[in-house]
Coordinates of C-alpha atoms and ligand atoms in Angstrom, one line a residue:
M1 CA 5.2 35.1 -71.9
G2 CA 8.7 34.1 -73.1
F3 CA 9.6 31.9 -76.0
L4 CA 9.8 28.9 -73.9
A5 CA 7.3 26.7 -73.4
A6 CA 5.5 26.0 -69.6
R7 CA 6.5 22.5 -70.1
A8 CA 10.4 23.6 -69.9
A9 CA 10.1 25.8 -66.9
R10 CA 8.0 23.1 -65.2
I11 CA 11.4 20.6 -65.2
K12 CA 13.9 21.2 -62.8
P13 CA 18.1 19.6 -64.1
S14 CA 19.1 16.6 -62.7
A15 CA 20.7 17.5 -59.2
S16 CA 23.1 14.4 -59.3
S17 CA 24.5 16.2 -62.8
G18 CA 24.4 19.5 -60.8
A19 CA 26.6 18.5 -58.3
A20 CA 29.2 16.6 -60.8
Q21 CA 29.1 20.0 -62.7
R22 CA 30.3 22.0 -59.8
A23 CA 32.7 19.7 -58.8
R24 CA 34.5 19.5 -62.8
E25 CA 34.2 23.5 -62.1
L26 CA 36.2 23.8 -58.8
R27 CA 38.7 20.9 -60.1
A28 CA 39.3 23.1 -63.2
A29 CA 40.1 25.7 -61.3
G30 CA 42.7 23.9 -59.5
R31 CA 40.8 22.9 -56.3
D32 CA 41.5 19.4 -55.0
I33 CA 37.9 17.5 -54.7
V34 CA 36.9 13.9 -54.1
N35 CA 34.2 13.1 -55.9
L36 CA 31.4 11.1 -54.1
G37 CA 28.4 12.1 -56.1
Q38 CA 28.9 9.6 -58.9
G39 CA 26.0 7.7 -60.3
E40 CA 27.8 5.1 -62.4
P41 CA 30.2 2.2 -61.9
D42 CA 33.8 3.3 -61.9
F43 CA 34.5 0.1 -63.9
P44 CA 35.5 -0.6 -67.4
T45 CA 33.1 -2.0 -69.9
P46 CA 34.3 -5.8 -69.7
E47 CA 36.3 -6.9 -72.6
H48 CA 34.5 -9.2 -74.4
I49 CA 31.4 -6.5 -74.6
I50 CA 33.5 -4.3 -76.3
E51 CA 34.9 -6.9 -78.9
A52 CA 31.6 -7.8 -79.6
A53 CA 30.6 -4.0 -80.2
T54 CA 33.9 -4.2 -82.4
R55 CA 32.7 -7.4 -84.7
A56 CA 29.1 -5.4 -84.9
M57 CA 30.6 -2.6 -86.2
R58 CA 32.7 -3.7 -88.7
A59 CA 30.1 -6.7 -89.9
G60 CA 27.8 -3.5 -90.6
E61 CA 25.8 -3.2 -87.8
T62 CA 25.5 0.4 -87.9
R63 CA 22.3 1.3 -89.7
Y64 CA 18.8 1.9 -88.4
T65 CA 17.6 -1.1 -86.4
D66 CA 13.7 -2.1 -85.3
T67 CA 12.1 1.2 -83.4
D68 CA 12.5 -0.7 -79.9
G69 CA 15.2 -3.4 -80.1
T70 CA 16.8 -6.0 -82.3
P71 CA 15.0 -9.2 -82.5
Q72 CA 18.5 -10.4 -81.1
L73 CA 18.6 -7.9 -78.6
K74 CA 15.0 -8.6 -77.4
E75 CA 15.5 -12.4 -77.5
A76 CA 18.2 -11.8 -75.0
I77 CA 16.6 -9.8 -72.7
A78 CA 13.6 -12.6 -72.9
Q79 CA 16.0 -15.1 -71.8
K80 CA 17.3 -13.0 -69.2
F81 CA 14.0 -12.3 -67.5
Q82 CA 13.4 -16.6 -67.9
R83 CA 17.0 -17.3 -66.1
E84 CA 17.1 -14.7 -63.5
N85 CA 13.7 -13.9 -62.6
G86 CA 11.3 -16.8 -63.9
L87 CA 9.2 -14.3 -65.9
S88 CA 8.1 -15.3 -69.6
F89 CA 8.1 -12.8 -72.1
K90 CA 7.2 -12.6 -76.1
K91 CA 9.4 -10.5 -78.5
T92 CA 6.1 -7.9 -78.4
E93 CA 6.3 -7.5 -74.8
V94 CA 9.8 -6.4 -74.6
S95 CA 10.8 -2.5 -75.3
V96 CA 14.5 -1.8 -75.7
G97 CA 15.3 2.3 -75.4
S98 CA 18.3 4.3 -75.2
G99 CA 18.5 3.7 -71.2
G100 CA 16.2 2.5 -68.8
K101 CA 15.5 6.6 -68.8
Q102 CA 13.9 6.6 -72.1
V103 CA 11.8 3.6 -71.0
I104 CA 10.3 4.9 -68.0
F105 CA 9.9 8.1 -69.7
N106 CA 8.0 6.3 -73.0
A107 CA 6.0 4.5 -70.4
L108 CA 4.8 7.6 -68.5
M109 CA 4.5 9.6 -71.6
A110 CA 2.2 7.2 -73.3
T111 CA -0.3 6.5 -70.4
L112 CA -0.4 9.8 -68.3
D113 CA -3.3 12.5 -69.1
A114 CA -3.5 15.9 -67.2
G115 CA -4.4 15.2 -63.6
D116 CA -3.4 11.5 -63.6
E117 CA -1.1 10.7 -60.4
V118 CA 1.8 8.8 -60.1
L119 CA 3.2 7.4 -56.4
I120 CA 6.5 7.6 -56.0
P121 CA 8.1 6.4 -52.6
A122 CA 10.7 8.9 -50.9
P123 CA 13.5 8.9 -51.0
Y124 CA 13.2 8.6 -55.0
W125 CA 15.4 8.6 -58.0
V126 CA 15.5 12.5 -58.6
S127 CA 14.0 11.8 -62.2
Y128 CA 10.6 10.1 -61.5
P129 CA 8.6 13.3 -60.3
E130 CA 10.6 15.4 -62.8
M131 CA 9.2 12.8 -65.6
V132 CA 5.8 12.6 -64.4
A133 CA 5.3 16.5 -64.2
F134 CA 6.7 16.2 -67.8
A135 CA 4.0 14.2 -69.0
D136 CA 1.5 16.6 -67.2
G137 CA 0.8 14.0 -64.6
T138 CA 0.9 14.5 -60.9
P139 CA 3.3 13.1 -58.6
V140 CA 2.2 12.0 -55.0
V141 CA 5.3 11.8 -53.0
V142 CA 4.7 9.0 -50.6
P143 CA 6.5 8.3 -47.3
T144 CA 8.3 4.9 -46.5
K145 CA 9.8 3.5 -43.1
N146 CA 13.2 2.6 -43.3
F147 CA 13.4 3.6 -46.8
K148 CA 10.7 1.5 -47.8
L149 CA 7.0 1.6 -48.7
T150 CA 4.5 0.0 -46.2
P151 CA 1.4 -1.6 -47.4
Q152 CA -0.7 1.0 -44.9
D153 CA 1.1 3.8 -46.4
L154 CA 0.3 2.3 -50.0
E155 CA -3.4 2.2 -49.3
A156 CA -3.6 5.8 -48.0
A157 CA -1.9 7.4 -51.2
I158 CA -4.2 5.5 -53.3
S159 CA -7.0 7.9 -55.0
P160 CA -9.2 7.4 -58.1
R161 CA -7.1 9.0 -60.2
T162 CA -3.8 7.1 -59.2
K163 CA -2.4 5.3 -62.7
W164 CA 1.2 3.7 -61.7
L165 CA 3.1 2.8 -58.4
I166 CA 7.0 3.5 -59.0
L167 CA 8.9 0.6 -56.7
N168 CA 12.5 0.9 -57.0
A169 CA 15.0 -1.5 -55.3
P170 CA 17.6 -2.2 -54.7
S171 CA 16.6 2.1 -54.6
N172 CA 18.5 5.1 -55.5
P173 CA 19.4 6.8 -52.9
A174 CA 19.1 4.5 -50.0
G175 CA 19.6 1.0 -51.3
A176 CA 16.4 -0.3 -49.7
V177 CA 15.2 -3.8 -51.0
Y178 CA 12.1 -5.4 -50.9
G179 CA 11.9 -9.2 -49.5
E180 CA 9.0 -11.5 -51.2
A181 CA 7.2 -11.2 -48.6
E182 CA 7.1 -7.4 -48.2
L183 CA 6.2 -7.4 -52.0
R184 CA 3.2 -9.9 -51.4
A185 CA 2.1 -7.5 -49.0
L186 CA 2.2 -4.4 -51.3
A187 CA 0.4 -6.8 -53.8
A188 CA -2.3 -7.4 -51.6
V189 CA -3.1 -3.6 -51.5
L190 CA -2.7 -3.1 -55.1
E191 CA -5.4 -6.0 -55.6
R192 CA -7.8 -3.8 -54.6
H193 CA -7.0 -1.2 -56.9
P194 CA -7.5 -2.5 -60.3
Q195 CA -6.3 1.1 -61.9
V196 CA -2.8 0.8 -60.7
W197 CA -0.1 -0.1 -62.8
V198 CA 3.1 -1.0 -61.5
L199 CA 6.3 0.0 -62.7
S200 CA 9.3 -1.5 -61.2
D201 CA 12.7 -0.2 -61.7
D202 CA 14.9 -2.9 -61.1
M203 CA 18.0 -1.1 -62.6
Y204 CA 20.5 -1.9 -59.8
E205 CA 19.1 -6.0 -59.7
H206 CA 22.8 -6.9 -59.5
I207 CA 24.3 -5.0 -56.9
L208 CA 22.6 -7.0 -53.8
F209 CA 24.3 -7.7 -51.0
D210 CA 24.6 -10.3 -48.1
G211 CA 23.3 -13.3 -49.9
R212 CA 20.1 -11.6 -50.6
R213 CA 18.0 -13.0 -53.4
Y214 CA 16.4 -10.6 -55.7
A215 CA 12.4 -10.6 -56.1
T216 CA 10.7 -8.4 -58.7
M217 CA 6.8 -7.6 -58.6
A218 CA 5.6 -9.4 -61.9
Q219 CA 7.5 -12.8 -60.5
V220 CA 6.2 -12.5 -56.8
A221 CA 2.5 -11.2 -57.9
P222 CA 2.1 -12.8 -61.2
Q223 CA -1.8 -11.9 -60.6
L224 CA -0.6 -8.1 -61.4
A225 CA 1.7 -8.9 -64.3
E226 CA -1.0 -7.5 -66.5
R227 CA -0.5 -4.7 -65.0
T228 CA 3.2 -4.4 -64.4
L229 CA 6.1 -2.8 -66.6
T230 CA 9.2 -4.1 -65.5
V231 CA 12.2 -1.9 -66.2
N232 CA 16.1 -2.9 -66.0
G233 CA 19.0 -2.3 -68.0
V234 CA 22.8 -3.0 -69.0
S235 CA 24.4 0.5 -67.5
K236 CA 24.9 -0.5 -63.8
A237 CA 24.9 -4.6 -63.9
Y238 CA 27.7 -4.4 -66.8
A239 CA 29.4 -1.0 -66.5
M240 CA 27.6 0.4 -69.6
T241 CA 26.7 3.6 -68.6
G242 CA 27.5 5.4 -71.8
W243 CA 26.3 2.9 -74.2
R244 CA 22.6 4.0 -73.4
I245 CA 20.9 0.5 -73.5
G246 CA 17.8 -0.1 -71.0
Y247 CA 14.7 -2.0 -71.6
G248 CA 11.0 -2.6 -70.2
A249 CA 9.3 -5.6 -70.5
G250 CA 5.2 -5.5 -69.8
P251 CA 1.9 -6.0 -71.6
A252 CA 2.0 -6.1 -75.3
H253 CA -0.6 -3.2 -75.6
L254 CA 1.4 -1.0 -73.5
I255 CA 4.9 -1.6 -75.6
K256 CA 3.5 -0.9 -78.6
A257 CA 2.4 2.4 -77.6
M258 CA 6.1 3.2 -75.9
A259 CA 7.6 1.8 -79.7
V260 CA 5.2 4.8 -81.3
L261 CA 6.3 7.4 -79.0
Q262 CA 10.1 6.4 -79.3
S263 CA 9.3 5.9 -83.5
Q264 CA 8.9 9.7 -83.6
S265 CA 11.4 10.9 -81.1
T266 CA 14.7 9.0 -81.0
A267 CA 13.8 6.2 -83.4
N268 CA 16.2 3.1 -82.4
P269 CA 18.6 3.1 -79.9
S270 CA 22.2 2.8 -81.1
S271 CA 22.9 -0.2 -83.3
V272 CA 26.1 -0.6 -81.6
G273 CA 25.3 -0.5 -78.2
Q274 CA 22.4 -2.9 -78.7
A275 CA 25.2 -5.5 -80.1
A276 CA 27.1 -4.9 -77.3
A277 CA 24.2 -5.1 -74.8
V278 CA 23.4 -8.6 -76.6
A279 CA 27.2 -10.0 -75.5
A280 CA 26.3 -8.6 -72.0
L281 CA 23.1 -10.5 -71.3
S282 CA 24.2 -13.8 -73.3
G283 CA 28.0 -14.0 -72.0
P284 CA 29.5 -14.9 -68.7
Q285 CA 28.0 -13.4 -65.8
E286 CA 30.9 -14.1 -63.4
I287 CA 32.0 -10.4 -63.7
V288 CA 28.9 -9.3 -62.7
R289 CA 29.3 -11.2 -59.2
S290 CA 33.0 -9.9 -58.5
R291 CA 32.2 -6.5 -58.9
C292 CA 29.6 -6.5 -56.5
A293 CA 32.0 -8.0 -54.4
E294 CA 34.2 -5.3 -54.7
F295 CA 30.8 -2.8 -54.3
A296 CA 30.5 -4.8 -50.7
R297 CA 33.9 -4.8 -49.4
R298 CA 33.8 -1.0 -50.1
R299 CA 30.3 -0.5 -48.4
D300 CA 31.6 -2.5 -45.4
A301 CA 34.8 -0.5 -44.8
I302 CA 33.3 2.9 -45.3
G303 CA 29.5 2.7 -43.4
P304 CA 31.2 2.4 -40.0
K305 CA 33.5 5.2 -41.1
L306 CA 30.6 7.6 -42.0
A307 CA 28.7 6.4 -39.2
A308 CA 31.0 7.2 -36.7
I309 CA 31.6 10.9 -37.6
P310 CA 29.4 12.7 -34.9
G311 CA 26.2 14.4 -36.1
L312 CA 26.1 11.7 -38.9
S313 CA 24.1 8.6 -39.2
C314 CA 23.6 6.0 -42.1
A315 CA 22.3 2.3 -42.4
M316 CA 24.1 -0.5 -44.3
P317 CA 22.4 -0.2 -47.6
A318 CA 21.2 -3.7 -49.0
G319 CA 22.2 -2.8 -52.6
A320 CA 23.1 0.0 -54.9
F321 CA 26.3 1.7 -54.5
Y322 CA 24.9 4.6 -52.4
F323 CA 24.9 5.7 -48.6
Y324 CA 22.0 7.4 -47.7
V325 CA 23.7 9.5 -44.9
S326 CA 21.4 11.6 -42.2
C327 CA 23.2 15.0 -41.5
A328 CA 20.4 15.9 -39.2
G329 CA 22.6 16.3 -35.9
L330 CA 24.9 18.9 -38.4
I331 CA 21.9 20.9 -39.1
G332 CA 21.4 24.5 -37.1
K333 CA 21.7 28.0 -37.5
R334 CA 25.2 27.6 -39.5
L335 CA 24.0 25.0 -41.9
P336 CA 19.8 25.3 -41.9
T337 CA 19.3 22.3 -45.1
D338 CA 20.9 19.6 -46.1
E339 CA 21.5 21.8 -49.2
D340 CA 23.7 23.4 -46.9
V341 CA 25.8 20.7 -45.6
A342 CA 26.5 19.7 -49.2
R343 CA 27.7 23.1 -50.1
Y344 CA 29.8 23.3 -47.0
L345 CA 31.3 19.5 -47.6
L346 CA 32.3 20.6 -51.0
E347 CA 33.9 24.0 -49.9
E348 CA 36.0 21.5 -47.6
G349 CA 36.9 19.1 -50.5
V350 CA 34.1 16.4 -51.1
A351 CA 31.3 16.7 -53.8
L352 CA 28.5 14.5 -52.8
V353 CA 24.6 15.2 -53.6
A354 CA 21.9 16.8 -51.0
G355 CA 18.9 14.8 -50.2
T356 CA 16.4 17.4 -51.0
P357 CA 16.0 16.4 -54.4
Y358 CA 15.7 12.7 -53.5
G359 CA 12.5 13.8 -51.2
L360 CA 13.6 13.2 -48.0
S361 CA 15.7 15.7 -45.6
P362 CA 18.2 16.0 -44.1
Y363 CA 20.3 13.8 -45.7
F364 CA 23.0 13.6 -48.2
R365 CA 23.8 10.7 -50.9
V366 CA 27.7 9.2 -51.1
S367 CA 28.5 7.4 -53.8
F368 CA 30.8 4.3 -53.2
A369 CA 31.4 3.5 -57.0
T370 CA 35.0 5.1 -56.3
S371 CA 38.0 3.9 -54.8
M372 CA 39.1 2.9 -51.5
E373 CA 41.4 5.3 -51.4
N374 CA 39.2 8.1 -52.7
L375 CA 36.3 7.0 -49.7
D376 CA 39.2 6.9 -47.0
E377 CA 40.6 10.5 -48.2
A378 CA 36.5 11.8 -48.2
C379 CA 36.1 9.9 -44.9
R380 CA 38.8 12.0 -43.2
R381 CA 37.9 15.3 -44.8
I382 CA 34.1 15.1 -43.8
A383 CA 35.5 14.4 -40.1
R384 CA 37.6 17.2 -40.2
A385 CA 35.0 19.2 -41.8
V386 CA 32.4 18.4 -39.0
E387 CA 35.2 19.2 -36.3
K388 CA 35.3 22.6 -37.5
L389 CA 31.7 23.3 -37.3
N390 CA 32.2 23.0 -33.5
Ligands
PLP401 N1 17.0 4.0 -62.4 C1 17.5 4.6 -61.5 C2 17.0 4.2 -60.2 C3 18.6 5.2 -62.2 O1 19.7 5.5 -60.9 C4 19.1 5.2 -63.0 C5 20.4 6.0 -63.5 O2 20.9 6.7 -62.6 C6 18.1 4.7 -64.3 C7 17.2 4.2 -63.8 C8 18.6 4.8 -65.6 O3 19.9 4.2 -66.1 P1 20.1 4.2 -67.8 O4 19.0 5.2 -67.9 O5 21.6 4.5 -67.7 O6 19.5 3.0 -68.2

């Protein structure tokens, strides 16, 4: 019986932050490492957003704000949902937190009792099961086909204790995207189980390739809207990961409970960050498209090179900026798990994240939120490292 609570022991640190940390340590020791571990755009925040934040600071927007977002930001978010997703929300149905991460955390903390189950299709963003466990809930990992949840697997996973289904598209780590028909088929299952809510994590909405149109559950299945929380943010779309602004929209009674939690923990997200987010959501949107086109260019150039390395295979992601690469062909006596593969590749000068913490092995995640030069060099190093295994 130590000083730390059981809760602290239940939670694992983020695997992606851990990998980044090891890469930094090796670099500090003088090693040449290409980092493909990063989960954020490598672009700067657009200039007009920085200017808006500067103006806000000068104008005295440096104080506490309403706990879960300024009226201006809530209005900009409501307009975003109307414009881009055809969804209508009142300000009382919108919650702003310090990143989408806090919004998801608040929602789970505000709704889960011990033993409540949360369905998490694998591979998943590493934080979902940890947050569920933190909130005393039980994460239930659900298998997928081509990294997507099927109606049959959803039906089979639902129990009377199921409280949430977490859907994330484009997904981290696999870039999987659901089309409208696929969401409708999942919604048909959920209609039979009124106790199950949907948490739709749309964080990578704007990093979507090949002319696909984005579809989100609340829009496709309005009959589920009263039990859907749609989460999004400015981190990935506008290269604003450090500003820590994310938001959720859903039924007012849930939003209110989330605000109470936030009021007794962090209180409002940064006032300056909120002003910047207003500029991001209400300003010119062209930069979002041009950056997405750059991610697509990298995907198209690097995907075939990765897939051509013996022992590796990967599908082209439909969105986000990650390849989820199968390394089944490298697993053996020398490298028994994908964590061993990731450690070996780090020794060979490439930092990436093993699949194990994402709930589907043997894989590793390659981020293409880095320059084409780095990506090319990493492919060369991985190919050389694989060759050395023979
Ligand atoms: N959801 C997914 C799938 C993510 O990958 C991330 C960040 O990596 C987040 C949510 C949270 O983003 P933020 O807290 O920066 O808004």
